[in-house]
Amino acid sequence: MNVLVVLTIILLILMVLIGGKKGARSFIALLFNFVVLFFTILFMTDPNANPIILILLACTLISCINLFFINEVNIKTKTAFVSTIVTFVILLFFIVFLTESAMIQGFGTEEIDDYSTFSLFVGIDFMELAVAVIITSTIGAIVDIAISISSPMREISYHNPSMGRKELFLSGMSIGRDILGTSTNTLFFAFFGSYLALLIMFKDVSYSIGQIVNSKVFVAEMLTILVAGTGVAFTIPITAAITAFALVRKND
């Protein structure tokens, strides 16, 4: 049996044993997310398609799957979804500006040799593709932070229905501060884990610190991490404010 199939079955068994019904739904959601991204990539090969619009639609659908399918439709998932959309609207302009200013689109000199035998005239705007890549890398962290804040805030409000918006907001901010450090570290180590071979190659070719920092491949990945971290930081006050407003309004 294929190794990937075996690992998938092991993952499914563990998720069902540990998470029960919600674990099974999470596994199905993972498959749905894969299908969404697969078809999004297929549509991106169309020269007339806009990668940014396609990935925004895909990320919206992924957010719905991860929030509403796994955790069902309730006040905590609704506020998490609204917070995710608001954060993405704010980040989108920042990502487009940053990508155009840093000129990270396209391939770096370290990658040119691998693709030199292929035609790069694929009919896709590489700047829009770079924006789409950063958005895709950010969606998971933002959705995770949003539900991680709205869910405990809902529990706090349930057990303390007399709490006002300010108290709930401050509680959400306190929760967010505890999550912020671990989330940004997760993004940071994910980069080093996936690009460890690249860093070793930099060492083998005797790149100086200045050459590494100015390498397009390195800069593109670091910008992705920094934007994702910025998105996480933005999500905390936005989610805390929206959730506090919605919970107090519901209690009233």
XYZ file of C-alpha atoms in Angstrom, residues 31-220:
190
model
C -9.986 17.057 2.160
C -12.427 19.817 1.169
C -9.680 22.424 1.560
C -7.399 20.377 -0.682
C -10.103 20.167 -3.345
C -10.719 23.932 -3.172
C -7.015 24.730 -3.575
C -6.629 22.143 -6.353
C -9.396 23.640 -8.473
C -8.183 27.171 -7.685
C -4.768 26.283 -9.110
C -6.425 24.796 -12.185
C -8.386 28.006 -12.792
C -5.217 30.066 -12.307
C -3.699 28.503 -15.416
C -6.264 30.428 -17.475
C -4.493 33.600 -18.768
C -7.749 35.557 -18.428
C -8.153 34.695 -14.738
C -7.071 37.024 -11.941
C -5.077 35.030 -9.333
C -5.869 37.530 -6.564
C -9.640 37.290 -7.050
C -9.469 33.502 -7.340
C -7.427 33.088 -4.167
C -9.671 35.500 -2.239
C -12.710 33.434 -3.227
C -10.845 30.254 -2.313
C -9.778 31.653 1.064
C -13.359 32.742 1.794
C -14.581 29.238 1.010
C -11.788 27.696 3.112
C -12.745 29.973 6.010
C -16.371 28.827 5.751
C -15.295 25.183 5.719
C -12.920 25.518 8.663
C -15.326 27.557 10.759
C -18.888 26.558 9.871
C -18.394 22.943 8.788
C -16.151 21.942 11.700
C -17.655 24.091 14.470
C -21.160 24.559 13.004
C -22.960 27.875 12.635
C -23.058 29.770 15.926
C -22.101 33.150 17.317
C -18.430 32.281 17.848
C -17.954 31.040 14.268
C -19.894 33.981 12.834
C -17.757 36.535 14.686
C -14.582 34.636 13.758
C -15.613 34.667 10.088
C -16.414 38.392 10.090
C -13.108 39.097 11.857
C -11.241 37.051 9.239
C -12.844 38.963 6.364
C -12.173 42.368 7.969
C -8.537 41.421 8.607
C -8.084 40.279 5.018
C -9.552 43.490 3.615
C -7.032 45.484 5.666
C -4.139 43.183 4.796
C -4.894 43.013 1.073
C -3.871 46.610 0.385
C -0.765 46.169 2.538
C 0.215 42.952 0.738
C -0.226 44.460 -2.749
C 1.792 47.563 -1.805
C 4.531 45.484 -0.190
C 4.797 43.067 -3.118
C 5.049 45.862 -5.668
C 7.617 47.765 -3.592
C 9.828 44.778 -2.746
C 9.604 43.309 -6.292
C 9.622 39.740 -4.999
C 7.590 38.331 -7.890
C 9.161 35.832 -10.275
C 12.127 33.530 -9.720
C 15.363 34.187 -7.900
C 18.836 33.573 -9.315
C 19.036 30.345 -7.296
C 15.970 29.001 -9.142
C 16.723 30.160 -12.668
C 19.020 27.234 -13.460
C 16.262 24.756 -12.632
C 13.729 26.472 -14.901
C 16.030 27.768 -17.660
C 14.902 25.044 -20.082
C 11.239 26.024 -19.692
C 9.396 28.986 -21.148
C 8.416 31.607 -18.560
C 5.789 33.159 -20.844
C 2.894 31.382 -19.163
C 0.402 34.239 -19.469
C 0.172 34.848 -15.701
C 1.018 38.084 -13.921
C 3.771 37.059 -11.491
C 3.059 40.032 -9.244
C -0.545 38.918 -8.787
C 0.696 35.366 -8.265
C 3.083 36.543 -5.523
C 0.184 38.317 -3.778
C -1.903 35.145 -4.051
C 0.902 33.079 -2.486
C 1.188 35.437 0.504
C -2.599 35.475 1.010
C -2.719 31.669 0.912
C 0.095 31.436 3.453
C -1.769 33.810 5.780
C -5.317 32.427 5.753
C -4.655 29.454 8.042
C -3.046 31.502 10.800
C -5.754 34.184 10.728
C -8.670 31.727 10.888
C -6.958 29.800 13.689
C -6.389 32.940 15.755
C -9.923 34.228 15.161
C -11.652 31.072 16.418
C -9.106 30.682 19.244
C -10.188 34.082 20.595
C -13.933 34.067 19.861
C -14.485 30.602 21.365
C -13.141 31.313 24.894
C -14.754 34.771 24.822
C -18.084 33.086 24.200
C -17.495 30.806 27.218
C -16.554 33.795 29.374
C -19.716 35.613 28.332
C -21.841 32.509 28.925
C -20.651 32.159 32.524
C -20.596 35.923 33.152
C -23.557 37.355 31.200
C -23.369 40.670 33.053
C -19.937 41.535 31.623
C -19.817 44.660 29.479
C -18.150 45.153 26.118
C -15.015 46.673 27.609
C -14.464 43.795 30.027
C -15.055 41.214 27.312
C -12.757 43.060 24.919
C -9.975 43.170 27.509
C -10.475 39.441 28.160
C -10.145 38.755 24.446
C -6.996 40.855 24.249
C -5.532 38.938 27.204
C -6.239 35.652 25.426
C -4.752 37.032 22.214
C -1.524 38.071 23.912
C -0.993 34.516 25.107
C -1.560 33.154 21.586
C 0.432 35.799 19.712
C 3.894 34.612 20.708
C 3.305 30.940 19.956
C 1.590 31.673 16.619
C 4.381 33.886 15.305
C 6.975 31.340 16.428
C 5.047 28.608 14.620
C 5.171 30.620 11.385
C 8.876 31.337 11.897
C 9.886 27.715 12.448
C 7.645 26.526 9.622
C 9.759 28.695 7.286
C 13.047 27.291 8.542
C 11.695 23.751 8.401
C 10.525 24.014 4.784
C 13.531 26.030 3.569
C 16.302 24.364 5.556
C 17.819 22.976 2.347
C 17.919 26.508 0.873
C 19.742 27.834 3.925
C 22.259 24.981 3.689
C 22.778 25.828 0.018
C 23.476 29.453 0.951
C 26.158 28.158 3.309
C 27.662 25.820 0.691
C 27.999 28.579 -1.922
C 29.548 30.869 0.712
C 26.853 33.536 0.634
C 27.535 36.433 2.944
C 24.853 37.715 5.319
C 24.244 40.626 2.952
C 23.759 38.296 -0.032
C 21.344 36.104 1.915
C 19.293 39.061 3.106
C 19.110 40.450 -0.445
C 18.303 37.106 -2.078
C 14.864 37.212 -3.695
C 13.990 33.696 -2.516
C 14.892 34.493 1.097
C 13.192 37.903 1.080
C 9.985 36.494 -0.431
